[in-house]
């Protein structure tokens, strides 16, 4: 799509109109289900960045289109409340409308904000809000707020890509091999993790086979019942046990290999460093600095403080203690591993003087924080939807890890060690937490907690130095 737009070469005025029109159509009731809005907007934003089109103008066009599209959908539902269910395509797919109604009833006013970023219900929720007579002023307020968040989230990645396209084309000749390898490894690990997590849970193929195997003899049955007795629902935490065993064995083996090859003797480390070094001066370098500030001690405190305070005051003591202990534990484990390895960094800025390289503390801490958040969130969801939570957590942790390579303060092998250490801590924390008859974490006032975390993080980035 980007190459096609480059050949089409629209003028800046036409490009702004394309962004406005696509944003409108993607937010319009029913039409948004048929328009590949994300693809077209990303391509158009990339072309706008390549042409150095003013970013505020582009964001304003997307904001106006998104606000107008949701507003028209709301008006349609408000004025045609009795006729909507008899209109096409809801006569053939009544489940689309039912899904939007259930989504709105579940999340209320926040469904407009959430639905803006959720594909299947995005063009339906504003119309449902009008059908259910949501007050117009409240809809307008949430519509404007969600569009202000949606426009940069959808356009900035493509714009930055187009803005630095020439620099990305100048990567070393070996970049294709490493980029393809990285992509294949991540996809394989992600699919493998999703498959095993699903089948190791209650009702999964592996779980059921092991359950039948345990019934064969009294001794196996007693062992199976003993393992499940500690869980509130008598479920064997096979997924957490498997994660602990695999990640612990891999961490030990990888650490021994790293200790036998002092940096930068690993060819992988040298080649990947050469691949990513040219990116330090691009927008990726600035983004990596932002990630570094978000993942250090002060950044983690800013992100977790509102949630820990809520857990403490809502008397969810088990969750509070386990999350706090996991963060403290991974920090202590990083200090021990760094001291034992004594591995020098590729580059050591002033704020990292005296700190060693292996493993990456940013990577391990982000995996513990995001991984536990994903596990607690997935626990409250149906089994079929849990996979998407873990995929989302993976996509959040990946930029944090890769940013350390762009900044040049870690070797690639450090990231692998940090990721394995984070997974070990996550598995231990979940195994311990599952032994308690704990207070459910729902309902949770997540909107104000998210806002509080982001405000604290913004204050940390704006006013506090590196730690």
CSV table of C-alpha atoms in Angstrom, one decimal:
chain,number,residue,atom,x,y,z
A,1,UNK,CA,0.0,0.0,0.0
A,2,UNK,CA,2.8,2.4,0.8
A,3,UNK,CA,4.6,1.7,-2.5
A,4,UNK,CA,1.4,2.2,-4.4
A,5,UNK,CA,0.8,5.6,-2.7
A,6,UNK,CA,4.4,6.6,-3.4
A,7,UNK,CA,3.7,5.9,-7.1
A,8,UNK,CA,0.4,7.7,-6.9
A,9,UNK,CA,2.2,10.6,-5.3
A,10,UNK,CA,-0.8,12.6,-4.0
A,11,UNK,CA,-0.3,16.3,-3.2
A,12,UNK,CA,-0.2,17.3,0.5
A,13,UNK,CA,-3.7,18.7,0.3
A,14,UNK,CA,-5.0,15.4,-1.2
A,15,UNK,CA,-3.1,13.4,1.3
A,16,UNK,CA,-4.7,15.3,4.2
A,17,UNK,CA,-8.2,14.7,2.6
A,18,UNK,CA,-7.4,11.0,2.3
A,19,UNK,CA,-6.5,10.7,6.0
A,20,UNK,CA,-9.7,12.6,7.0
A,21,UNK,CA,-11.9,10.5,4.7
A,22,UNK,CA,-10.4,7.2,5.8
A,23,UNK,CA,-10.7,8.1,9.5
A,24,UNK,CA,-14.3,9.0,8.9
A,25,UNK,CA,-15.2,5.9,7.1
A,26,UNK,CA,-13.4,3.6,9.5
A,27,UNK,CA,-15.4,5.1,12.4
A,28,UNK,CA,-18.7,5.0,10.5
A,29,UNK,CA,-21.3,2.5,11.5
A,30,UNK,CA,-21.1,-0.8,9.4
A,31,UNK,CA,-18.9,0.9,6.8
A,32,UNK,CA,-15.9,0.6,9.2
A,33,UNK,CA,-16.2,-3.2,9.1
A,34,UNK,CA,-15.5,-3.2,5.4
A,35,UNK,CA,-12.7,-0.5,5.1
A,36,UNK,CA,-9.1,-1.6,5.8
A,37,UNK,CA,-8.6,1.6,7.7
A,38,UNK,CA,-5.4,0.7,9.6
A,39,UNK,CA,-3.6,-0.3,6.5
A,40,UNK,CA,-4.5,2.8,4.5
A,41,UNK,CA,-3.9,5.2,7.4
A,42,UNK,CA,-0.5,3.7,8.1
A,43,UNK,CA,0.5,3.9,4.4
A,44,UNK,CA,-0.8,7.5,4.1
A,45,UNK,CA,1.0,8.5,7.3
A,46,UNK,CA,4.2,7.0,6.0
A,47,UNK,CA,3.9,9.0,2.8
A,48,UNK,CA,3.1,12.1,4.8
A,49,UNK,CA,6.3,11.6,6.8
A,50,UNK,CA,8.3,11.0,3.7
A,51,UNK,CA,7.0,14.3,2.3
A,52,UNK,CA,7.6,16.1,5.6
A,53,UNK,CA,4.0,17.1,5.9
A,54,UNK,CA,3.3,19.0,9.1
A,55,UNK,CA,2.4,16.5,11.7
A,56,UNK,CA,-0.2,18.6,13.6
A,57,UNK,CA,-2.1,19.1,10.3
A,58,UNK,CA,-2.2,15.3,9.7
A,59,UNK,CA,-3.3,14.6,13.3
A,60,UNK,CA,-6.0,17.2,13.1
A,61,UNK,CA,-7.4,15.6,9.9
A,62,UNK,CA,-7.5,12.2,11.5
A,63,UNK,CA,-9.0,13.6,14.7
A,64,UNK,CA,-11.7,15.4,12.7
A,65,UNK,CA,-12.6,12.4,10.6
A,66,UNK,CA,-12.7,10.0,13.6
A,67,UNK,CA,-14.9,12.5,15.7
A,68,UNK,CA,-17.2,13.1,12.8
A,69,UNK,CA,-17.5,9.3,11.9
A,70,UNK,CA,-18.4,8.4,15.5
A,71,UNK,CA,-20.8,11.4,15.7
A,72,UNK,CA,-22.7,10.3,12.6
A,73,UNK,CA,-22.9,6.7,13.9
A,74,UNK,CA,-24.3,8.0,17.2
A,75,UNK,CA,-26.9,10.1,15.4
A,76,UNK,CA,-27.9,7.1,13.2
A,77,UNK,CA,-28.5,5.0,16.3
A,78,UNK,CA,-30.2,7.8,18.2
A,79,UNK,CA,-32.6,8.7,15.3
A,80,UNK,CA,-33.2,5.2,13.9
A,81,UNK,CA,-33.4,3.3,17.2
A,82,UNK,CA,-36.4,1.2,16.2
A,83,UNK,CA,-35.3,0.4,12.7
A,84,UNK,CA,-31.6,-0.4,13.1
A,85,UNK,CA,-32.1,-4.1,13.7
A,86,UNK,CA,-34.1,-4.4,10.4
A,87,UNK,CA,-31.3,-2.7,8.4
A,88,UNK,CA,-28.7,-4.5,6.4
A,89,UNK,CA,-26.3,-6.1,7.4
A,90,UNK,CA,-27.9,-6.7,10.8
A,91,UNK,CA,-30.7,-8.7,9.3
A,92,UNK,CA,-28.1,-11.2,8.2
A,93,UNK,CA,-25.7,-10.8,11.1
A,94,UNK,CA,-27.7,-9.9,14.2
A,95,UNK,CA,-24.8,-11.1,16.3
A,96,UNK,CA,-22.8,-8.0,15.3
A,97,UNK,CA,-25.4,-5.8,16.9
A,98,UNK,CA,-25.8,-8.0,19.9
A,99,UNK,CA,-22.0,-8.0,20.4
A,100,UNK,CA,-22.0,-4.2,20.4
A,101,UNK,CA,-24.9,-4.0,22.8
A,102,UNK,CA,-23.2,-6.4,25.3
A,103,UNK,CA,-20.0,-4.5,25.0
A,104,UNK,CA,-21.7,-1.1,25.7
A,105,UNK,CA,-23.6,-2.6,28.7
A,106,UNK,CA,-20.5,-4.1,30.1
A,107,UNK,CA,-18.2,-1.0,29.9
A,108,UNK,CA,-20.7,1.9,29.8
A,109,UNK,CA,-19.2,5.3,28.8
A,110,UNK,CA,-15.8,3.8,28.6
A,111,UNK,CA,-17.0,1.5,25.8
A,112,UNK,CA,-16.6,4.5,23.4
A,113,UNK,CA,-13.0,4.9,24.4
A,114,UNK,CA,-12.2,1.1,24.4
A,115,UNK,CA,-14.2,0.4,21.3
A,116,UNK,CA,-12.2,3.0,19.3
A,117,UNK,CA,-9.2,0.6,19.5
A,118,UNK,CA,-11.0,-2.8,19.3
A,119,UNK,CA,-11.6,-3.8,15.7
A,120,UNK,CA,-14.8,-5.9,15.7
A,121,UNK,CA,-16.9,-3.5,17.7
A,122,UNK,CA,-15.3,-0.2,16.7
A,123,UNK,CA,-17.9,1.0,14.2
A,124,UNK,CA,-20.8,-0.5,16.1
A,125,UNK,CA,-20.5,0.9,19.6
A,126,UNK,CA,-21.2,4.6,18.9
A,127,UNK,CA,-24.4,3.6,17.1
A,128,UNK,CA,-25.4,1.4,20.0
A,129,UNK,CA,-24.7,4.3,22.4
A,130,UNK,CA,-27.2,6.3,20.4
A,131,UNK,CA,-29.7,3.5,20.3
A,132,UNK,CA,-29.6,3.2,24.1
A,133,UNK,CA,-30.0,7.0,24.5
A,134,UNK,CA,-26.6,7.8,26.0
A,135,UNK,CA,-26.7,11.6,26.9
A,136,UNK,CA,-25.3,13.6,23.9
A,137,UNK,CA,-22.9,15.7,26.0
A,138,UNK,CA,-21.4,12.7,27.6
A,139,UNK,CA,-20.9,10.9,24.2
A,140,UNK,CA,-19.4,14.1,22.8
A,141,UNK,CA,-16.9,14.3,25.6
A,142,UNK,CA,-15.8,10.7,25.4
A,143,UNK,CA,-15.8,10.8,21.6
A,144,UNK,CA,-13.4,13.8,21.6
A,145,UNK,CA,-11.1,12.3,24.2
A,146,UNK,CA,-10.9,9.0,22.5
A,147,UNK,CA,-10.2,10.6,19.1
A,148,UNK,CA,-7.4,12.6,20.7
A,149,UNK,CA,-5.8,9.3,21.8
A,150,UNK,CA,-6.6,7.4,18.6
A,151,UNK,CA,-5.2,9.8,16.1
A,152,UNK,CA,-1.5,9.7,17.3
A,153,UNK,CA,-1.7,6.0,18.1
A,154,UNK,CA,-2.7,5.1,14.6
A,155,UNK,CA,-0.6,7.7,12.6
A,156,UNK,CA,2.6,8.3,14.5
A,157,UNK,CA,4.2,4.9,13.7
A,158,UNK,CA,3.6,5.2,10.0
A,159,UNK,CA,4.6,8.9,10.0
A,160,UNK,CA,7.9,8.2,11.8
A,161,UNK,CA,8.6,5.3,9.4
A,162,UNK,CA,8.2,7.5,6.4
A,163,UNK,CA,10.2,10.3,8.0
A,164,UNK,CA,13.2,8.1,8.5
A,165,UNK,CA,12.7,5.8,5.5
A,166,UNK,CA,16.0,6.8,3.8
A,167,UNK,CA,18.0,6.0,7.0
A,168,UNK,CA,16.4,2.6,7.3
A,169,UNK,CA,17.2,1.8,3.7
A,170,UNK,CA,20.9,2.3,4.6
A,171,UNK,CA,21.1,-0.6,7.0
A,172,UNK,CA,24.0,-3.0,6.7
A,173,UNK,CA,23.8,-5.7,4.1
A,174,UNK,CA,23.3,-8.5,6.6
A,175,UNK,CA,20.2,-6.9,8.1
A,176,UNK,CA,17.7,-8.9,6.1
A,177,UNK,CA,19.0,-12.2,7.5
A,178,UNK,CA,18.8,-11.0,11.1
A,179,UNK,CA,15.5,-9.3,10.8
A,180,UNK,CA,13.9,-12.4,9.2
A,181,UNK,CA,15.5,-14.6,11.8
A,182,UNK,CA,14.2,-12.4,14.6
A,183,UNK,CA,10.7,-12.4,13.1
A,184,UNK,CA,10.6,-16.1,12.7
A,185,UNK,CA,11.9,-16.8,16.2
A,186,UNK,CA,9.3,-14.4,17.8
A,187,UNK,CA,6.4,-15.9,15.8
A,188,UNK,CA,7.5,-19.5,16.6
A,189,UNK,CA,7.9,-18.8,20.3
A,190,UNK,CA,4.7,-16.9,20.4
A,191,UNK,CA,2.7,-19.6,18.7
A,192,UNK,CA,4.4,-22.3,20.7
A,193,UNK,CA,3.7,-20.5,24.0
A,194,UNK,CA,0.0,-20.0,23.0
A,195,UNK,CA,-0.4,-23.6,22.0
A,196,UNK,CA,1.2,-25.0,25.2
A,197,UNK,CA,-0.5,-22.6,27.5
A,198,UNK,CA,-3.9,-23.5,26.0
A,199,UNK,CA,-3.4,-27.3,26.2
A,200,UNK,CA,-1.8,-27.2,29.6
A,201,UNK,CA,-4.8,-25.5,31.1
A,202,UNK,CA,-7.8,-27.4,32.5
A,203,UNK,CA,-9.7,-28.9,29.6
A,204,UNK,CA,-6.6,-28.8,27.3
A,205,UNK,CA,-5.4,-31.9,25.4
A,206,UNK,CA,-2.2,-32.3,27.5
A,207,UNK,CA,-4.0,-31.6,30.8
A,208,UNK,CA,-6.7,-34.2,30.1
A,209,UNK,CA,-4.1,-36.8,29.0
A,210,UNK,CA,-2.1,-36.3,32.2
A,211,UNK,CA,-5.3,-36.5,34.2
A,212,UNK,CA,-6.2,-39.9,32.7
A,213,UNK,CA,-2.7,-41.1,33.2
A,214,UNK,CA,-2.8,-40.2,36.9
A,215,UNK,CA,-5.9,-42.3,37.4
A,216,UNK,CA,-4.1,-45.5,36.4
A,217,UNK,CA,-2.6,-46.3,39.8
A,218,UNK,CA,-3.4,-45.1,43.4
A,219,UNK,CA,0.1,-43.5,43.8
A,220,UNK,CA,-0.3,-41.4,40.7
A,221,UNK,CA,-3.8,-40.3,41.7
A,222,UNK,CA,-2.6,-39.3,45.2
A,223,UNK,CA,0.2,-37.2,43.6
A,224,UNK,CA,-2.2,-35.6,41.2
A,225,UNK,CA,-4.6,-34.7,43.9
A,226,UNK,CA,-1.8,-33.4,46.1
A,227,UNK,CA,-0.6,-31.0,43.4
A,228,UNK,CA,-4.1,-29.7,42.8
A,229,UNK,CA,-5.1,-29.4,46.5
A,230,UNK,CA,-3.1,-26.1,46.8
A,231,UNK,CA,-5.0,-24.4,44.0
A,232,UNK,CA,-8.3,-22.7,44.9
A,233,UNK,CA,-10.1,-24.6,42.1
A,234,UNK,CA,-8.2,-27.9,42.5
A,235,UNK,CA,-6.5,-27.2,39.2
A,236,UNK,CA,-2.9,-28.4,38.5
A,237,UNK,CA,-0.9,-25.2,37.4
A,238,UNK,CA,0.7,-27.2,34.6
A,239,UNK,CA,1.3,-24.1,32.5
A,240,UNK,CA,3.2,-22.3,35.3
A,241,UNK,CA,5.1,-25.4,36.1
A,242,UNK,CA,6.2,-26.0,32.5
A,243,UNK,CA,7.2,-22.3,32.1
A,244,UNK,CA,9.3,-22.5,35.3
A,245,UNK,CA,11.1,-25.7,34.2
A,246,UNK,CA,11.7,-24.6,30.6
A,247,UNK,CA,12.8,-21.1,31.4
A,248,UNK,CA,15.0,-22.1,34.4
A,249,UNK,CA,16.8,-24.8,32.4
A,250,UNK,CA,17.2,-22.3,29.5
A,251,UNK,CA,18.5,-19.6,31.8
A,252,UNK,CA,21.1,-21.8,33.4
A,253,UNK,CA,22.3,-23.1,30.0
A,254,UNK,CA,22.3,-19.7,28.4
A,255,UNK,CA,24.2,-18.1,31.3
A,256,UNK,CA,26.9,-20.8,31.3
A,257,UNK,CA,27.3,-20.3,27.5
A,258,UNK,CA,27.6,-16.5,28.0
A,259,UNK,CA,30.1,-16.9,30.8
A,260,UNK,CA,32.3,-19.1,28.5
A,261,UNK,CA,32.2,-16.4,25.8
A,262,UNK,CA,33.1,-12.9,27.2
A,263,UNK,CA,31.6,-10.1,25.2
A,264,UNK,CA,31.9,-9.4,22.4
A,265,UNK,CA,33.1,-12.8,21.3
A,266,UNK,CA,29.7,-14.0,20.3
A,267,UNK,CA,29.3,-13.4,16.5
A,268,UNK,CA,25.6,-12.8,17.1
A,269,UNK,CA,26.3,-9.9,19.5
A,270,UNK,CA,28.8,-8.2,17.1
A,271,UNK,CA,26.6,-8.5,14.0
A,272,UNK,CA,23.4,-7.4,15.6
A,273,UNK,CA,25.2,-4.4,17.2
A,274,UNK,CA,26.6,-3.4,13.8
A,275,UNK,CA,23.1,-3.8,12.4
A,276,UNK,CA,21.4,-1.5,14.9
A,277,UNK,CA,24.1,1.1,15.6
A,278,UNK,CA,23.1,3.4,12.6
A,279,UNK,CA,19.6,3.7,14.2
A,280,UNK,CA,20.8,5.5,17.3
A,281,UNK,CA,20.7,8.9,15.6
A,282,UNK,CA,17.2,8.4,14.2
A,283,UNK,CA,13.8,8.7,15.8
A,284,UNK,CA,14.3,5.1,17.1
A,285,UNK,CA,17.1,6.5,19.3
A,286,UNK,CA,14.7,9.0,20.8
A,287,UNK,CA,12.1,6.3,21.3
A,288,UNK,CA,14.7,4.1,22.9
A,289,UNK,CA,15.6,6.9,25.4
A,290,UNK,CA,11.9,7.1,26.3
A,291,UNK,CA,11.8,3.4,26.9
A,292,UNK,CA,14.9,3.5,29.0
A,293,UNK,CA,13.3,6.1,31.2
A,294,UNK,CA,10.1,4.1,31.4
A,295,UNK,CA,11.9,0.9,32.4
A,296,UNK,CA,14.3,2.0,35.1
A,297,UNK,CA,13.6,2.0,38.8
A,298,UNK,CA,11.7,5.3,38.9
A,299,UNK,CA,9.8,4.4,35.7
A,300,UNK,CA,8.7,1.1,37.2
A,301,UNK,CA,7.7,2.8,40.5
A,302,UNK,CA,5.6,5.3,38.5
A,303,UNK,CA,3.8,2.6,36.6
A,304,UNK,CA,3.1,0.3,39.5
A,305,UNK,CA,2.5,2.7,42.5
A,306,UNK,CA,-1.2,3.4,41.8
A,307,UNK,CA,-2.0,-0.3,41.3
A,308,UNK,CA,-0.1,-1.4,44.4
A,309,UNK,CA,-1.9,1.3,46.5
A,310,UNK,CA,-5.2,0.1,45.2
A,311,UNK,CA,-4.4,-3.5,45.9
A,312,UNK,CA,-3.3,-2.6,49.5
A,313,UNK,CA,-6.4,-0.5,50.3
A,314,UNK,CA,-8.8,-2.9,48.7
A,315,UNK,CA,-7.4,-5.7,50.9
A,316,UNK,CA,-6.1,-7.8,48.1
A,317,UNK,CA,-3.0,-8.5,50.2
A,318,UNK,CA,-1.9,-11.7,48.4
A,319,UNK,CA,-1.7,-10.0,45.0
A,320,UNK,CA,0.0,-6.9,46.6
A,321,UNK,CA,2.7,-9.1,48.3
A,322,UNK,CA,3.3,-11.2,45.2
A,323,UNK,CA,3.7,-8.4,42.8
A,324,UNK,CA,5.9,-6.4,45.1
A,325,UNK,CA,8.0,-9.4,45.9
A,326,UNK,CA,8.4,-10.2,42.2
A,327,UNK,CA,9.6,-6.7,41.3
A,328,UNK,CA,12.0,-6.7,44.3
A,329,UNK,CA,13.1,-10.2,43.6
A,330,UNK,CA,13.9,-9.6,39.9
A,331,UNK,CA,15.9,-6.5,40.9
A,332,UNK,CA,18.0,-8.5,43.4
A,333,UNK,CA,18.4,-11.3,40.9
A,334,UNK,CA,19.8,-8.9,38.3
A,335,UNK,CA,22.3,-7.5,40.8
A,336,UNK,CA,23.5,-11.0,41.6
A,337,UNK,CA,23.7,-12.1,38.0
A,338,UNK,CA,25.5,-8.9,36.9
A,339,UNK,CA,28.1,-9.3,39.7
A,340,UNK,CA,28.7,-12.9,38.9
A,341,UNK,CA,29.0,-12.4,35.2
A,342,UNK,CA,31.0,-9.2,35.3
A,343,UNK,CA,30.3,-8.6,31.7
A,344,UNK,CA,31.2,-5.2,30.2
A,345,UNK,CA,28.7,-3.2,28.2
A,346,UNK,CA,29.1,-2.2,24.5
A,347,UNK,CA,28.8,1.5,25.6
A,348,UNK,CA,28.7,2.8,29.2
A,349,UNK,CA,27.1,6.2,29.6
A,350,UNK,CA,27.7,8.2,32.8
A,351,UNK,CA,24.5,7.1,34.5
A,352,UNK,CA,25.5,3.4,34.0
A,353,UNK,CA,29.0,3.7,35.3
A,354,UNK,CA,29.8,0.7,37.5
A,355,UNK,CA,27.0,-1.4,36.1
A,356,UNK,CA,27.5,-4.6,34.2
A,357,UNK,CA,25.8,-5.8,31.1
A,358,UNK,CA,24.4,-9.4,31.7
A,359,UNK,CA,21.5,-9.7,32.0
A,360,UNK,CA,19.4,-6.8,30.8
A,361,UNK,CA,17.5,-5.5,33.9
A,362,UNK,CA,15.1,-3.4,31.7
A,363,UNK,CA,14.1,-6.6,29.8
A,364,UNK,CA,13.7,-8.8,32.8
A,365,UNK,CA,11.8,-6.2,34.8
A,366,UNK,CA,9.4,-5.3,32.0
A,367,UNK,CA,8.7,-9.0,31.4
A,368,UNK,CA,7.9,-9.4,35.1
A,369,UNK,CA,5.7,-6.3,35.2
A,370,UNK,CA,3.8,-6.8,31.9
A,371,UNK,CA,3.8,-10.6,32.2
A,372,UNK,CA,2.2,-10.6,35.6
A,373,UNK,CA,-0.3,-8.0,34.5
A,374,UNK,CA,-1.2,-10.2,31.5
A,375,UNK,CA,-1.6,-13.2,33.8
A,376,UNK,CA,-3.9,-11.5,36.2
A,377,UNK,CA,-5.9,-10.0,33.4
A,378,UNK,CA,-6.2,-13.4,31.5
A,379,UNK,CA,-7.3,-15.1,34.7
A,380,UNK,CA,-10.6,-13.1,34.6
A,381,UNK,CA,-11.2,-13.8,30.9
A,382,UNK,CA,-12.7,-16.7,29.1
A,383,UNK,CA,-10.1,-19.3,27.9
A,384,UNK,CA,-10.6,-18.4,24.2
A,385,UNK,CA,-9.6,-14.7,24.8
A,386,UNK,CA,-6.6,-15.2,27.0
A,387,UNK,CA,-4.3,-15.7,24.0
A,388,UNK,CA,-4.7,-12.1,22.9
A,389,UNK,CA,-3.7,-10.8,26.3
A,390,UNK,CA,-0.4,-12.7,26.1
A,391,UNK,CA,0.2,-11.6,22.5
A,392,UNK,CA,-0.4,-8.0,23.6
A,393,UNK,CA,2.1,-8.4,26.5
A,394,UNK,CA,4.7,-9.7,24.1
A,395,UNK,CA,4.3,-6.7,21.8
A,396,UNK,CA,4.7,-4.4,24.7
A,397,UNK,CA,7.8,-6.1,26.1
A,398,UNK,CA,9.6,-6.4,22.7
A,399,UNK,CA,10.3,-2.7,22.1
A,400,UNK,CA,11.6,-2.4,25.6
A,401,UNK,CA,14.2,-5.1,25.0
A,402,UNK,CA,15.2,-3.9,21.5
A,403,UNK,CA,15.6,-0.3,22.7
A,404,UNK,CA,18.6,-1.4,24.7
A,405,UNK,CA,20.3,-2.5,21.5
A,406,UNK,CA,19.5,0.7,19.8
A,407,UNK,CA,21.0,2.7,22.7
A,408,UNK,CA,24.1,0.4,22.5
A,409,UNK,CA,24.1,-0.4,26.3
A,410,UNK,CA,23.5,-4.1,25.9
A,411,UNK,CA,24.5,-7.1,23.8
A,412,UNK,CA,21.8,-9.2,22.2
A,413,UNK,CA,22.7,-12.1,24.4
A,414,UNK,CA,22.0,-9.9,27.5
A,415,UNK,CA,18.4,-9.5,26.3
A,416,UNK,CA,17.9,-13.2,26.0
A,417,UNK,CA,19.2,-13.7,29.5
A,418,UNK,CA,17.0,-10.9,30.9
A,419,UNK,CA,13.9,-12.4,29.2
A,420,UNK,CA,14.6,-15.9,30.6
A,421,UNK,CA,15.2,-14.4,34.1
A,422,UNK,CA,11.9,-12.5,33.9
A,423,UNK,CA,10.0,-15.6,32.9
A,424,UNK,CA,11.5,-17.6,35.8
A,425,UNK,CA,10.3,-14.9,38.3
A,426,UNK,CA,6.9,-14.7,36.6
A,427,UNK,CA,6.5,-18.5,36.9
A,428,UNK,CA,7.5,-18.6,40.5
A,429,UNK,CA,5.2,-15.8,41.4
A,430,UNK,CA,2.2,-17.4,39.7
A,431,UNK,CA,2.9,-20.8,41.3
A,432,UNK,CA,3.0,-19.2,44.7
A,433,UNK,CA,0.0,-16.9,44.1
A,434,UNK,CA,-2.1,-19.8,42.9
A,435,UNK,CA,-1.7,-21.5,46.3
A,436,UNK,CA,-3.9,-18.9,48.0
A,437,UNK,CA,-7.6,-18.6,48.2
A,438,UNK,CA,-7.3,-15.0,47.2
A,439,UNK,CA,-9.8,-12.2,46.8
A,440,UNK,CA,-10.7,-11.7,43.1
A,441,UNK,CA,-9.1,-8.7,41.4
A,442,UNK,CA,-12.4,-7.8,39.7
A,443,UNK,CA,-14.0,-5.4,39.7
A,444,UNK,CA,-11.0,-3.1,39.2
A,445,UNK,CA,-11.2,0.7,38.6
A,446,UNK,CA,-8.7,0.4,35.8
A,447,UNK,CA,-9.4,3.7,33.9
A,448,UNK,CA,-8.3,6.0,36.8
A,449,UNK,CA,-5.4,3.7,37.6
A,450,UNK,CA,-4.2,3.7,34.0
A,451,UNK,CA,-4.5,7.5,34.0
A,452,UNK,CA,-2.6,7.9,37.3
A,453,UNK,CA,0.2,5.6,36.1
A,454,UNK,CA,0.6,7.5,32.8
A,455,UNK,CA,0.6,10.8,34.6
A,456,UNK,CA,3.3,9.7,37.1
A,457,UNK,CA,5.3,8.2,34.2
A,458,UNK,CA,5.1,11.5,32.2
A,459,UNK,CA,6.2,13.4,35.3
A,460,UNK,CA,9.1,11.0,35.8
A,461,UNK,CA,10.2,11.4,32.2
A,462,UNK,CA,9.9,15.2,32.2
A,463,UNK,CA,11.5,16.1,35.4
A,464,UNK,CA,13.7,13.3,36.9
A,465,UNK,CA,17.0,12.1,35.5
A,466,UNK,CA,18.2,8.6,34.7
A,467,UNK,CA,18.6,6.1,37.5
